[in-house]
mmCIF file of C-alpha atoms in Angstrom:
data_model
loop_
_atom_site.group_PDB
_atom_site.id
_atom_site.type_symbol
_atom_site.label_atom_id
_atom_site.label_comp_id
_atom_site.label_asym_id
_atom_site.label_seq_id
_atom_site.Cartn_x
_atom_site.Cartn_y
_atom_site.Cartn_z
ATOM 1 C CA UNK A 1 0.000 0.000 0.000
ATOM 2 C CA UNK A 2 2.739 2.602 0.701
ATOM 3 C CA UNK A 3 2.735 3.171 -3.275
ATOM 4 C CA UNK A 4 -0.805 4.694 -2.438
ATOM 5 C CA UNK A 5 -1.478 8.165 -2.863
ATOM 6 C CA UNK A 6 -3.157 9.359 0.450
ATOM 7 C CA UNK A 7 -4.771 12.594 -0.847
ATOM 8 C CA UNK A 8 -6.652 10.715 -3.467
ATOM 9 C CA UNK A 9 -8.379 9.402 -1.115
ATOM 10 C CA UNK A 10 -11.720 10.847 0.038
ATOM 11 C CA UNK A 11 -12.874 11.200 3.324
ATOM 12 C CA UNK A 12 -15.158 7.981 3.306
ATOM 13 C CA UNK A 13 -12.186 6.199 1.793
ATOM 14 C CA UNK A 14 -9.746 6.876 4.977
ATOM 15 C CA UNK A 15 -12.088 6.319 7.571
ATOM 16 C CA UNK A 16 -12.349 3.323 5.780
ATOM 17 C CA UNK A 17 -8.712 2.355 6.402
ATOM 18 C CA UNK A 18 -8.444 3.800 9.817
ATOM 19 C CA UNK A 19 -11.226 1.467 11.000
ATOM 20 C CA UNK A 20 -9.803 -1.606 9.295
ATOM 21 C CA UNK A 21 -6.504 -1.184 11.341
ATOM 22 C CA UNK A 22 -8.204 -0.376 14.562
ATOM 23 C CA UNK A 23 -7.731 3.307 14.679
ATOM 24 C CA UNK A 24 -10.521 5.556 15.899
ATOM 25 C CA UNK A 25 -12.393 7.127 12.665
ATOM 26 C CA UNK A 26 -11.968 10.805 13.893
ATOM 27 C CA UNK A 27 -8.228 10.072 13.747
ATOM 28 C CA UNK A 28 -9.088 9.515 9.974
ATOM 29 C CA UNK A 29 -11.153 13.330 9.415
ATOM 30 C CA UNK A 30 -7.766 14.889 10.992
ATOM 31 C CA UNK A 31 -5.350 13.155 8.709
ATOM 32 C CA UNK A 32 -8.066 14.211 5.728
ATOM 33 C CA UNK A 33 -7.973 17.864 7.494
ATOM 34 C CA UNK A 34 -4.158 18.013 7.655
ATOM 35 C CA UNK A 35 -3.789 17.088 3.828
ATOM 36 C CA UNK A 36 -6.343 19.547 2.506
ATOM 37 C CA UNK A 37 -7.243 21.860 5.224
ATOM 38 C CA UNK A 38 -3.643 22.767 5.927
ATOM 39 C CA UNK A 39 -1.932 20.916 3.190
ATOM 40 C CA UNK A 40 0.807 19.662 5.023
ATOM 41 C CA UNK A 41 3.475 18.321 2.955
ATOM 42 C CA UNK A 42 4.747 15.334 5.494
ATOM 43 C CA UNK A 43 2.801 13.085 7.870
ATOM 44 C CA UNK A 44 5.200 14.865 10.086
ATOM 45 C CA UNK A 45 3.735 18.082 10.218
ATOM 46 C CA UNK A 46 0.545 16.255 11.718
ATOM 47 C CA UNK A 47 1.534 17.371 14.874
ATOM 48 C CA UNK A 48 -1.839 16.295 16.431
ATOM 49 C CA UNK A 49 -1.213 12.794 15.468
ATOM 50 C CA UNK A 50 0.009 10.218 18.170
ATOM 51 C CA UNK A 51 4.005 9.251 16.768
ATOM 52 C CA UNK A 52 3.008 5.815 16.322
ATOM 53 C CA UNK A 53 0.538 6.908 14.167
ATOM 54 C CA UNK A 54 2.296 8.999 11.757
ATOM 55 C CA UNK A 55 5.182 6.472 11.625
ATOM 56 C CA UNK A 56 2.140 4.211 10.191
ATOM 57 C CA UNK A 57 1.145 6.170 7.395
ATOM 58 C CA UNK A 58 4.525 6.818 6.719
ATOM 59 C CA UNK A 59 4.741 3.342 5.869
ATOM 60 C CA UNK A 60 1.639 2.635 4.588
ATOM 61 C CA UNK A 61 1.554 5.752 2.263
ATOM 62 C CA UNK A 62 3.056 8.598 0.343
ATOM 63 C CA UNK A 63 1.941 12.239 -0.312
ATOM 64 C CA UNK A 64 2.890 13.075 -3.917
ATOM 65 C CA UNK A 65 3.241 16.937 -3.785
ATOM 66 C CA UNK A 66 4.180 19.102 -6.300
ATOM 67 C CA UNK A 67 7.467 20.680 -6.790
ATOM 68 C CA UNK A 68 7.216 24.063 -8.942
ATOM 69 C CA UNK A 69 9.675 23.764 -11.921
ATOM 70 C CA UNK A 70 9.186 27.543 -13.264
ATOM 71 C CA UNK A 71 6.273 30.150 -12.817
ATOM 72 C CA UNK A 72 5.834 33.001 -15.269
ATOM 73 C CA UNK A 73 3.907 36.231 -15.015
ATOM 74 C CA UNK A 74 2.206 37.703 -17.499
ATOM 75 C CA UNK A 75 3.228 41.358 -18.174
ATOM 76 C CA UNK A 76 -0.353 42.232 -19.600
ATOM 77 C CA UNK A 77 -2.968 41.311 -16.998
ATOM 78 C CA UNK A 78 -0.724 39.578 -15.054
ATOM 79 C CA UNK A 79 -1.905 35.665 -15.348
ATOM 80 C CA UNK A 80 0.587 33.623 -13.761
ATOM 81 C CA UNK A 81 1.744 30.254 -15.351
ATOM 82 C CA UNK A 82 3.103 27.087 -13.551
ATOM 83 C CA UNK A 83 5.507 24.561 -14.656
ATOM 84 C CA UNK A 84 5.008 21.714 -12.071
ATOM 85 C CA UNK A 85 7.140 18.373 -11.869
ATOM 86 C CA UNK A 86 5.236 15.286 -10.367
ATOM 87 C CA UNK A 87 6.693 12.974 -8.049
ATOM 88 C CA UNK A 88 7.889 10.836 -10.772
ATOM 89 C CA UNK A 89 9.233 13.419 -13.453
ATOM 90 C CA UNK A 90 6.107 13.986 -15.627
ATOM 91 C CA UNK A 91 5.439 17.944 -16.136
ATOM 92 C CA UNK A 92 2.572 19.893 -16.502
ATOM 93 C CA UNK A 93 1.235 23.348 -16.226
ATOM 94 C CA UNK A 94 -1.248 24.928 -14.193
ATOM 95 C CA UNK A 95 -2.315 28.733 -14.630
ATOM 96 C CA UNK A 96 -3.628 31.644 -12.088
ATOM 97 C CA UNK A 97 -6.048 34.488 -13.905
ATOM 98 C CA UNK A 98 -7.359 37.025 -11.859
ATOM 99 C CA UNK A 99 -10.768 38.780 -12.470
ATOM 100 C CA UNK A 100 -12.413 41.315 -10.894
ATOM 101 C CA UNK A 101 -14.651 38.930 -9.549
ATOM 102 C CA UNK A 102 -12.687 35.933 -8.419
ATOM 103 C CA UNK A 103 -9.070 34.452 -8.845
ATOM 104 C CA UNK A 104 -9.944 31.236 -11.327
ATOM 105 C CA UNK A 105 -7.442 28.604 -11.545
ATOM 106 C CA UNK A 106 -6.748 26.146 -14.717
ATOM 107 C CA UNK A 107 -5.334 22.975 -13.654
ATOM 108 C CA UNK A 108 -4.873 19.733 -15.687
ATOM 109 C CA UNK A 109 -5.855 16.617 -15.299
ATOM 110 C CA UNK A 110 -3.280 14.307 -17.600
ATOM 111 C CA UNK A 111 0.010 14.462 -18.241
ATOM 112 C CA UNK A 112 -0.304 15.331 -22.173
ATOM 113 C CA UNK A 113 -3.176 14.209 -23.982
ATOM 114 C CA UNK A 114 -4.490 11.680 -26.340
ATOM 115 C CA UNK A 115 -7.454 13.368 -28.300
ATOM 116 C CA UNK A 116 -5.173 15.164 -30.982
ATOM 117 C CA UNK A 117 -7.267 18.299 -31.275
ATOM 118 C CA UNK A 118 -4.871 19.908 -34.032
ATOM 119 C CA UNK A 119 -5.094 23.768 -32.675
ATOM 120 C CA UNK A 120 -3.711 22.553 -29.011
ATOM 121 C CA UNK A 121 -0.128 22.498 -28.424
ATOM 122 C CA UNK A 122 -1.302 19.701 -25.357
ATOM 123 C CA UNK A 123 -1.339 16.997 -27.224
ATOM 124 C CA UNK A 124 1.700 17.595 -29.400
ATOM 125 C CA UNK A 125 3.939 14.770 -27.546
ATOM 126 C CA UNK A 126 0.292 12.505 -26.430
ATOM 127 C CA UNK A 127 -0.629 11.093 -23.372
ATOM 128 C CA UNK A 128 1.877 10.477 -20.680
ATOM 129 C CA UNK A 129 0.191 9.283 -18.236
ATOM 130 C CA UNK A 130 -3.504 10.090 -16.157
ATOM 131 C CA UNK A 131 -2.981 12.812 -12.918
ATOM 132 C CA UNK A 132 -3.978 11.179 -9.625
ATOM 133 C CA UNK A 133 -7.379 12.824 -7.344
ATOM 134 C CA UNK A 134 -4.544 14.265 -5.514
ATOM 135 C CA UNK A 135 -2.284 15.911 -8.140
ATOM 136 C CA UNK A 136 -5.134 17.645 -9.034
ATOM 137 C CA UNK A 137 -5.598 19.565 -6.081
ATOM 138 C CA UNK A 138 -2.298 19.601 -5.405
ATOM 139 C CA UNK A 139 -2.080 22.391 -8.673
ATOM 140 C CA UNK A 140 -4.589 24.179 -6.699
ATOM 141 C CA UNK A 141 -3.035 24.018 -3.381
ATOM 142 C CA UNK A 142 0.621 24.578 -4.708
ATOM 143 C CA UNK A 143 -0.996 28.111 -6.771
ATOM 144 C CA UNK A 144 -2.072 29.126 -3.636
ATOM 145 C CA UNK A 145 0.440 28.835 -1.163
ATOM 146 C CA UNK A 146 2.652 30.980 -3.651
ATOM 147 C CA UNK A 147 0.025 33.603 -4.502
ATOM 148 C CA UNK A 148 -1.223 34.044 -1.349
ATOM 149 C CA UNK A 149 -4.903 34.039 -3.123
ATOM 150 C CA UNK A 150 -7.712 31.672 -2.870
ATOM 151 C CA UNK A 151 -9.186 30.418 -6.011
ATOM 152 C CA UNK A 152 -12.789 31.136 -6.462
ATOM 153 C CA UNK A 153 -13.237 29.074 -9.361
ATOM 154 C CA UNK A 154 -11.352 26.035 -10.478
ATOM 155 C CA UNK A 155 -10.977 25.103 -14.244
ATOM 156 C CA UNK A 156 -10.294 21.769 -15.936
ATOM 157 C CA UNK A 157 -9.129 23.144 -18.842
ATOM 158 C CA UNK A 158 -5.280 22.518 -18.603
ATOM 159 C CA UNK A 159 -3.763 19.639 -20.577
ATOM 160 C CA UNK A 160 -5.282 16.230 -21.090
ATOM 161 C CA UNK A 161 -9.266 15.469 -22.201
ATOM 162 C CA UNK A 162 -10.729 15.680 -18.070
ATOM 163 C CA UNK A 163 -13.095 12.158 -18.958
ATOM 164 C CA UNK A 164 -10.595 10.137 -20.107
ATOM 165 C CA UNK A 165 -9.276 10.383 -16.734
ATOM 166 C CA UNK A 166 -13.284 9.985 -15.244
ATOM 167 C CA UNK A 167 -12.883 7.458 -12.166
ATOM 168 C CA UNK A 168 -9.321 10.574 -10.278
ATOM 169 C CA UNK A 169 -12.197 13.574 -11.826
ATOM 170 C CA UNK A 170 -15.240 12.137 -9.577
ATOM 171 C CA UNK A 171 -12.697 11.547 -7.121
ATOM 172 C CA UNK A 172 -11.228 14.958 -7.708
ATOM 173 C CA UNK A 173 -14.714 16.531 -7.557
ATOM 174 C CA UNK A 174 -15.862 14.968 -4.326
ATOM 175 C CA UNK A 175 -12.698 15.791 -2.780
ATOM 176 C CA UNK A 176 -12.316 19.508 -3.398
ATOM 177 C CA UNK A 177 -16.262 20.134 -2.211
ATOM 178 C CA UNK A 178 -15.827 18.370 1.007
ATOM 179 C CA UNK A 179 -16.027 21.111 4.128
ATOM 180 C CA UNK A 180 -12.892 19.434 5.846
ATOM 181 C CA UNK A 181 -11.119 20.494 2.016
ATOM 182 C CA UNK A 182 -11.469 23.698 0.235
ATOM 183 C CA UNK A 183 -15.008 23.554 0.436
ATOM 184 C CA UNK A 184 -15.256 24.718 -3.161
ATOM 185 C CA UNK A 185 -18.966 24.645 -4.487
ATOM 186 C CA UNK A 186 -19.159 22.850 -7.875
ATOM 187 C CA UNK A 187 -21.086 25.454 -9.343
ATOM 188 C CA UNK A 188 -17.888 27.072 -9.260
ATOM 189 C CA UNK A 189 -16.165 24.058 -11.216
ATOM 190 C CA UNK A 190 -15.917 24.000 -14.881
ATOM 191 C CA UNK A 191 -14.734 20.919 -16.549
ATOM 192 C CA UNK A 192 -14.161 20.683 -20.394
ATOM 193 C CA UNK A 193 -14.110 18.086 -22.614
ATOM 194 C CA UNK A 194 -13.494 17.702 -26.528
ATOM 195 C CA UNK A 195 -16.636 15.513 -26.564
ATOM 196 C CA UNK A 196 -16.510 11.826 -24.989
ATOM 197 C CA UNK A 197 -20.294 11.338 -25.336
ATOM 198 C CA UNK A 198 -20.813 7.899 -22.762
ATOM 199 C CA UNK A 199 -19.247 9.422 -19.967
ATOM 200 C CA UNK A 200 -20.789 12.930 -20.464
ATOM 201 C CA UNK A 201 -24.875 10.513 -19.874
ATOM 202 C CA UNK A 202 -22.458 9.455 -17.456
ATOM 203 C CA UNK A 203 -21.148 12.289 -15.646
ATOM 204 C CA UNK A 204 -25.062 13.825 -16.281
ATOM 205 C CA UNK A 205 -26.072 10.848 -14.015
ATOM 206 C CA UNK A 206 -24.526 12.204 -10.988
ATOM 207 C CA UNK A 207 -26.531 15.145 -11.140
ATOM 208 C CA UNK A 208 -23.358 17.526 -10.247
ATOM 209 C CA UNK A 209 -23.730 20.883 -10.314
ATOM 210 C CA UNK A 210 -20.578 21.478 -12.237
ATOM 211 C CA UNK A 211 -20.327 23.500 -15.588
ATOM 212 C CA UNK A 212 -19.721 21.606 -18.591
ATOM 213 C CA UNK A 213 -18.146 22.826 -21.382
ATOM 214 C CA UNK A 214 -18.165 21.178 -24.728
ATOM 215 C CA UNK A 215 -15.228 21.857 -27.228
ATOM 216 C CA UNK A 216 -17.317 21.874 -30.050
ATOM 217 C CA UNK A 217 -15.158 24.489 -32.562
ATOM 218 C CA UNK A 218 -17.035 23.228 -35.708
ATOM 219 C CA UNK A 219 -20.954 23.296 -36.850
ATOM 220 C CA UNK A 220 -20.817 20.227 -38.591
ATOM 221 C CA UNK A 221 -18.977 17.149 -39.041
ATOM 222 C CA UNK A 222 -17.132 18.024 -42.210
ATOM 223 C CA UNK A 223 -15.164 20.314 -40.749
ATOM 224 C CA UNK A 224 -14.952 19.044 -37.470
ATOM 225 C CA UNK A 225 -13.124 16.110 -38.383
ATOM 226 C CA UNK A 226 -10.329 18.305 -40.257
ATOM 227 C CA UNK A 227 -9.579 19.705 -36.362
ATOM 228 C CA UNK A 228 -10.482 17.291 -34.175
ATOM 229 C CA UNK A 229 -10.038 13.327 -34.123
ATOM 230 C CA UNK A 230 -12.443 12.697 -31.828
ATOM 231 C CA UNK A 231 -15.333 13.530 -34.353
ATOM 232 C CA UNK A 232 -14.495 10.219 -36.070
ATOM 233 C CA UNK A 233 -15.814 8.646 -33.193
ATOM 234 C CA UNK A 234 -18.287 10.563 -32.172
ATOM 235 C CA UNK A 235 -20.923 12.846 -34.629
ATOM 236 C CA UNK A 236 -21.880 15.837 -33.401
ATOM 237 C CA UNK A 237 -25.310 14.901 -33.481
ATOM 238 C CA UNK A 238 -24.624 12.811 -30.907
ATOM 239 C CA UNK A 239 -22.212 14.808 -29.519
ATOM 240 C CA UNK A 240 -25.056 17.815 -28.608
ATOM 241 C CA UNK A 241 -28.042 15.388 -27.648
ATOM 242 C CA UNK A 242 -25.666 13.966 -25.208
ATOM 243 C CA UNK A 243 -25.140 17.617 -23.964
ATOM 244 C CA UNK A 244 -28.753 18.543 -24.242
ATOM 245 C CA UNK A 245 -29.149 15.222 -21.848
ATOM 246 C CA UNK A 246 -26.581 16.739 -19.096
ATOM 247 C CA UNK A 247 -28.333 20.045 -19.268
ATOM 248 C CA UNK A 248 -31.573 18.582 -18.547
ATOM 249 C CA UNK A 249 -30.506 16.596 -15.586
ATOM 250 C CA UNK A 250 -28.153 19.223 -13.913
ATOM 251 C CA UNK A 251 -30.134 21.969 -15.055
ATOM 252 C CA UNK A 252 -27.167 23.652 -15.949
ATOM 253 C CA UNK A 253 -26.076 25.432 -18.913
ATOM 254 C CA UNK A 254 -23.759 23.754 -21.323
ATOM 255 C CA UNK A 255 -21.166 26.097 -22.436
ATOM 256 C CA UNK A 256 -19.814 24.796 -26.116
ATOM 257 C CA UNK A 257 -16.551 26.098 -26.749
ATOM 258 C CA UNK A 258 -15.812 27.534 -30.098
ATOM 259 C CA UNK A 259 -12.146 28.430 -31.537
ATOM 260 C CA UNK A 260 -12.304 30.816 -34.520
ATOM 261 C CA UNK A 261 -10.113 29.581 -36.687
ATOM 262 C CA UNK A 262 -9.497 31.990 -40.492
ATOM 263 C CA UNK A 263 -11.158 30.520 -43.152
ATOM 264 C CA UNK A 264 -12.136 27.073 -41.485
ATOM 265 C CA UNK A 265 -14.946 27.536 -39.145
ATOM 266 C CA UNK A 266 -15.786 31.313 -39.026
ATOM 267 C CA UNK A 267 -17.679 32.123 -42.135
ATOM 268 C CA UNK A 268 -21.586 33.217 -41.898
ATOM 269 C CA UNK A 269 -22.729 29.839 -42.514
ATOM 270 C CA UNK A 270 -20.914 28.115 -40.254
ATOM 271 C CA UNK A 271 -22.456 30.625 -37.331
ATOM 272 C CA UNK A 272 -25.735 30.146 -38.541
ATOM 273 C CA UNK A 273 -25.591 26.366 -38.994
ATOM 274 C CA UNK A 274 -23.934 26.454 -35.366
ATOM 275 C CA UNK A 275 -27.109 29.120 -34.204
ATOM 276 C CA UNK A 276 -29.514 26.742 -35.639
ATOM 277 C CA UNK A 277 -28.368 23.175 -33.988
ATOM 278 C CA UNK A 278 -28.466 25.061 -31.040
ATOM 279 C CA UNK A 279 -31.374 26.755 -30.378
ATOM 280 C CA UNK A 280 -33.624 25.852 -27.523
ATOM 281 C CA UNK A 281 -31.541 24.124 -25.929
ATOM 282 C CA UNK A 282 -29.920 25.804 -22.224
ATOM 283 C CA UNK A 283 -26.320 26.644 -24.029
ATOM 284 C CA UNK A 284 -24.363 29.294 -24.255
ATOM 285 C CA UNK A 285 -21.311 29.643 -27.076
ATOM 286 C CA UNK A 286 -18.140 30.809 -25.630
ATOM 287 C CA UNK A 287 -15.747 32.531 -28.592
ATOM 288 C CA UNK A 288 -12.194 32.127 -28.610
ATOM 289 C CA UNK A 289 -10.073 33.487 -31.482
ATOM 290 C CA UNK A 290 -7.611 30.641 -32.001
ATOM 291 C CA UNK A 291 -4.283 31.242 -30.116
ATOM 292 C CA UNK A 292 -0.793 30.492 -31.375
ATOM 293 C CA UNK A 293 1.162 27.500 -31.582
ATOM 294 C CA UNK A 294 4.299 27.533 -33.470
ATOM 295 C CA UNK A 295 4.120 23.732 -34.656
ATOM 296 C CA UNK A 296 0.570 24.896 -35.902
ATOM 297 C CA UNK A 297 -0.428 26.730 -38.989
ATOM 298 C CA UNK A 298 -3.886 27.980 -37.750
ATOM 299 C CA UNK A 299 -4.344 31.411 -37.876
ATOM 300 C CA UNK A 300 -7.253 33.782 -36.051
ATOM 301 C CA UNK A 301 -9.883 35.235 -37.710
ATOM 302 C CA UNK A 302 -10.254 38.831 -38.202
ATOM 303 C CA UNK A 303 -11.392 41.176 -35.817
ATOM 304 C CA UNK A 304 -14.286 42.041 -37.860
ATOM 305 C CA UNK A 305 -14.997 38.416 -38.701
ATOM 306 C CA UNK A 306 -14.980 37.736 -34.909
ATOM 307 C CA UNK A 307 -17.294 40.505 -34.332
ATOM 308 C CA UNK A 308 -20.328 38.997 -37.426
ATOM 309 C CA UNK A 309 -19.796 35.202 -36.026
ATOM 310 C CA UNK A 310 -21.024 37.037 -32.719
ATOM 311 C CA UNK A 311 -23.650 38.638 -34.324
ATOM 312 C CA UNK A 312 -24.817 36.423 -36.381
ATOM 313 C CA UNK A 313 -25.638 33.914 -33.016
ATOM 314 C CA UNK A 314 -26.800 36.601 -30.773
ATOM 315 C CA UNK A 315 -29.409 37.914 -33.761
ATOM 316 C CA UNK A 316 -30.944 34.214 -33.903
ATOM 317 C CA UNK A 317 -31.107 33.811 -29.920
ATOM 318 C CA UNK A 318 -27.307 32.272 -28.816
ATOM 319 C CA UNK A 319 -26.189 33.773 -25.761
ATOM 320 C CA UNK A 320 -22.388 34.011 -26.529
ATOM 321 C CA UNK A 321 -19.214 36.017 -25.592
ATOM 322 C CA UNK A 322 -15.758 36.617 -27.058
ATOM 323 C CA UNK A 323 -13.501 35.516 -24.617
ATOM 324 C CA UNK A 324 -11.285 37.664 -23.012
ATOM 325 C CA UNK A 325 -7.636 36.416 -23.692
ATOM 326 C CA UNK A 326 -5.439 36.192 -21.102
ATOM 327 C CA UNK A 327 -2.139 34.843 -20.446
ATOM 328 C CA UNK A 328 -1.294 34.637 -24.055
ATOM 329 C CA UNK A 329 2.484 36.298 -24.059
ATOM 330 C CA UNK A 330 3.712 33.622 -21.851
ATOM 331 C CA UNK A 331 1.660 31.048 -23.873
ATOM 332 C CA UNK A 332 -0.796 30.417 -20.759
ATOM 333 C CA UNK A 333 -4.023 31.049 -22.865
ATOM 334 C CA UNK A 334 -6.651 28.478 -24.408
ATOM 335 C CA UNK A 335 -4.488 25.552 -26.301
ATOM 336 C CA UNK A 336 -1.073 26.435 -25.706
ATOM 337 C CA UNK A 337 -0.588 24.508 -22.410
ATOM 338 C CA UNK A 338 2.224 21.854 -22.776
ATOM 339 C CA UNK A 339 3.958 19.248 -20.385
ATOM 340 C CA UNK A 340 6.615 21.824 -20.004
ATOM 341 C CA UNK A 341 10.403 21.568 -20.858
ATOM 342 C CA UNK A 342 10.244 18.291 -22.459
ATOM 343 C CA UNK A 343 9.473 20.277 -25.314
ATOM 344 C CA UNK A 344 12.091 23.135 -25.405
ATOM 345 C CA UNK A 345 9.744 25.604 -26.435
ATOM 346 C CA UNK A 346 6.903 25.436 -23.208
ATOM 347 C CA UNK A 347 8.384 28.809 -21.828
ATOM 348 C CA UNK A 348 9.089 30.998 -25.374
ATOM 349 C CA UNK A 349 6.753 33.472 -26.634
ATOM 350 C CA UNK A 350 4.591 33.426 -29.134
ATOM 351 C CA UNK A 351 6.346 34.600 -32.552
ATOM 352 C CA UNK A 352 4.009 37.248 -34.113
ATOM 353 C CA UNK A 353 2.761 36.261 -37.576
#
């Protein structure tokens, strides 16, 4: 067991253990305290803890923090980017955005990524490996220990496809809400994904109150297929009923995430086939003008072009917005997360085109 990953666990999970090896249960909601109340680093900080006790877990488990490889500020709204290095050498990046209203965190929840999406530099070297319950948080906990902020909303938006890693999410989510944590409500948790329709009826199941957002950066399956592999799986069809399904269980609005990329997805029929599949349905479309990756050619649309697509789905009933880019001179913005200095170019700025 000492391979096992104590902050993974959830609360449930310890007391669990505790009463298995004839320790008192409320020994178990201190430990879970200590690790994400206090987030101590070693059993030894546990100073509540009998010695015999803390010797135990020591033996029985491991707490895989994170150690922070590189941070970089932004110098135009100040978004702060973190390299991180796991306990076993696999890298990813977490980033801090302050708004007015809240500090929101991005974290990630794989080490790379498998779905291929050709516009993100985050899958450019695939999937490493699936981020424990516990790595997770630990993005969170590490970002705020060096900011000195609490984040108001968490994101899971960093590298990897957040259901393909569905059993450490759940985990994740149960985790982060609990009172004895960061007591984070989940209607303050967004979690993204490029559009794994079983586990989204899945995840609806669970009636969560989390956001979901859809990467859906195409109308139609033409051209979604020319960006994004996982639309040879799955149609987009079957792709928005699924959607649809989580909105009608949660009763929470699907946000469908929409890259504008020149002259492949941001023409006026494109926003009004997009407007049309759509409507009725509780959705709003969240714009992002494509950002820059140098082993990409995509480029972003126009201003001007930006500005119809919006129009175009507001005039036929779409709530959208253009998001607000932030982060992107350190290459902290939407798609250009990376596992970090494995490939050389994780911390260079974006060449101007």
């Amino acid at each position: 067991m000492h391979n096992t990953d104590i902050m993974s666990l959830n609360k449930a999970e310890l007391i669990s253990f505790f009463e298995r090896t004839g320790e008192k249960p409320f020994r178990a909601k201190q430990v879970f305290s200590w690790l994400h109340k206090k987030q101590a680093l070693s059993f030894d900080q546990m100073s509540d803890l009998p010695l015999k006790l803390r010797e135990k877990l020591s033996a029985d488990f491991k707490i895989n923090s994170l150690k922070t490889v590189k941070k970089l500020c932004s110098k135009k709204d100040g978004t702060t980017k973190y390299l991180f290095e796991t306990y076993d050498g696999s890298l990813i990046e977490s980033v801090l955005m302050k708004y007015r209203y809240a500090n929101a965190v991005c974290i990630s929840s794989q080490a790379g990524c498998r779905m291929g999406c050709k516009f993100c530099a985050s899958t450019l070297g695939g999937l490493e490996r699936n981020l424990t319950a516990g790595e997770m948080l630990s993005q969170i906990y590490e970002i705020q220990k060096d900011s000195l902020l609490r984040a108001g909303s968490v994101v899971i938006m960093g590298s990897g496809e957040p259901l393909d890693n569905y059993d450490n999410l759940i985990k994740f989510l149960s985790i982060i809400n609990s009172p004895d944590a960061l007591e984070l409500g989940h209607r303050h948790i967004t979690v993204s994904t490029c559009g794994l329709v079983d586990k989204i009826y899945e995840l609806a199941e669970k009636k969560l109150q989390i956001t979901l957002a859809v990467s859906l950066h195409a109308p139609n399956d033409d051209i979604r297929k020319t960006i994004m592999p996982i639309a040879f799986k799955y149609c987009i069809d079957d792709l928005i009923k699924a959607a649809k399904f989580y909105a009608e269980k949660t009763k929470r609005r699907v946000s469908y995430e929409y890259a504008l990329i020149k002259g492949t997805n941001d023409s006026d029929e494109c926003a009004k086939e997009l407007a049309l599949r759509l409507k009725g349905s509780l959705s709003h479309v969240n714009l992002i003008p494509v950002n820059d990756v140098k082993e990409r050619c995509f480029v972003k649309s126009d201003e001007s072009r930006i500005k119809k697509f919006y129009e175009i789905l507001s005039s036929m009933g779409i709530e959208t917005t253009i998001r607000r880019k932030l982060g992107s001179d350190i290459n902290a913005a939407c798609g250009q997360l990376r596992r970090g200095v494995k490939e050389q170019t994780a911390f260079e700025k974006p060449k101007l085109r």
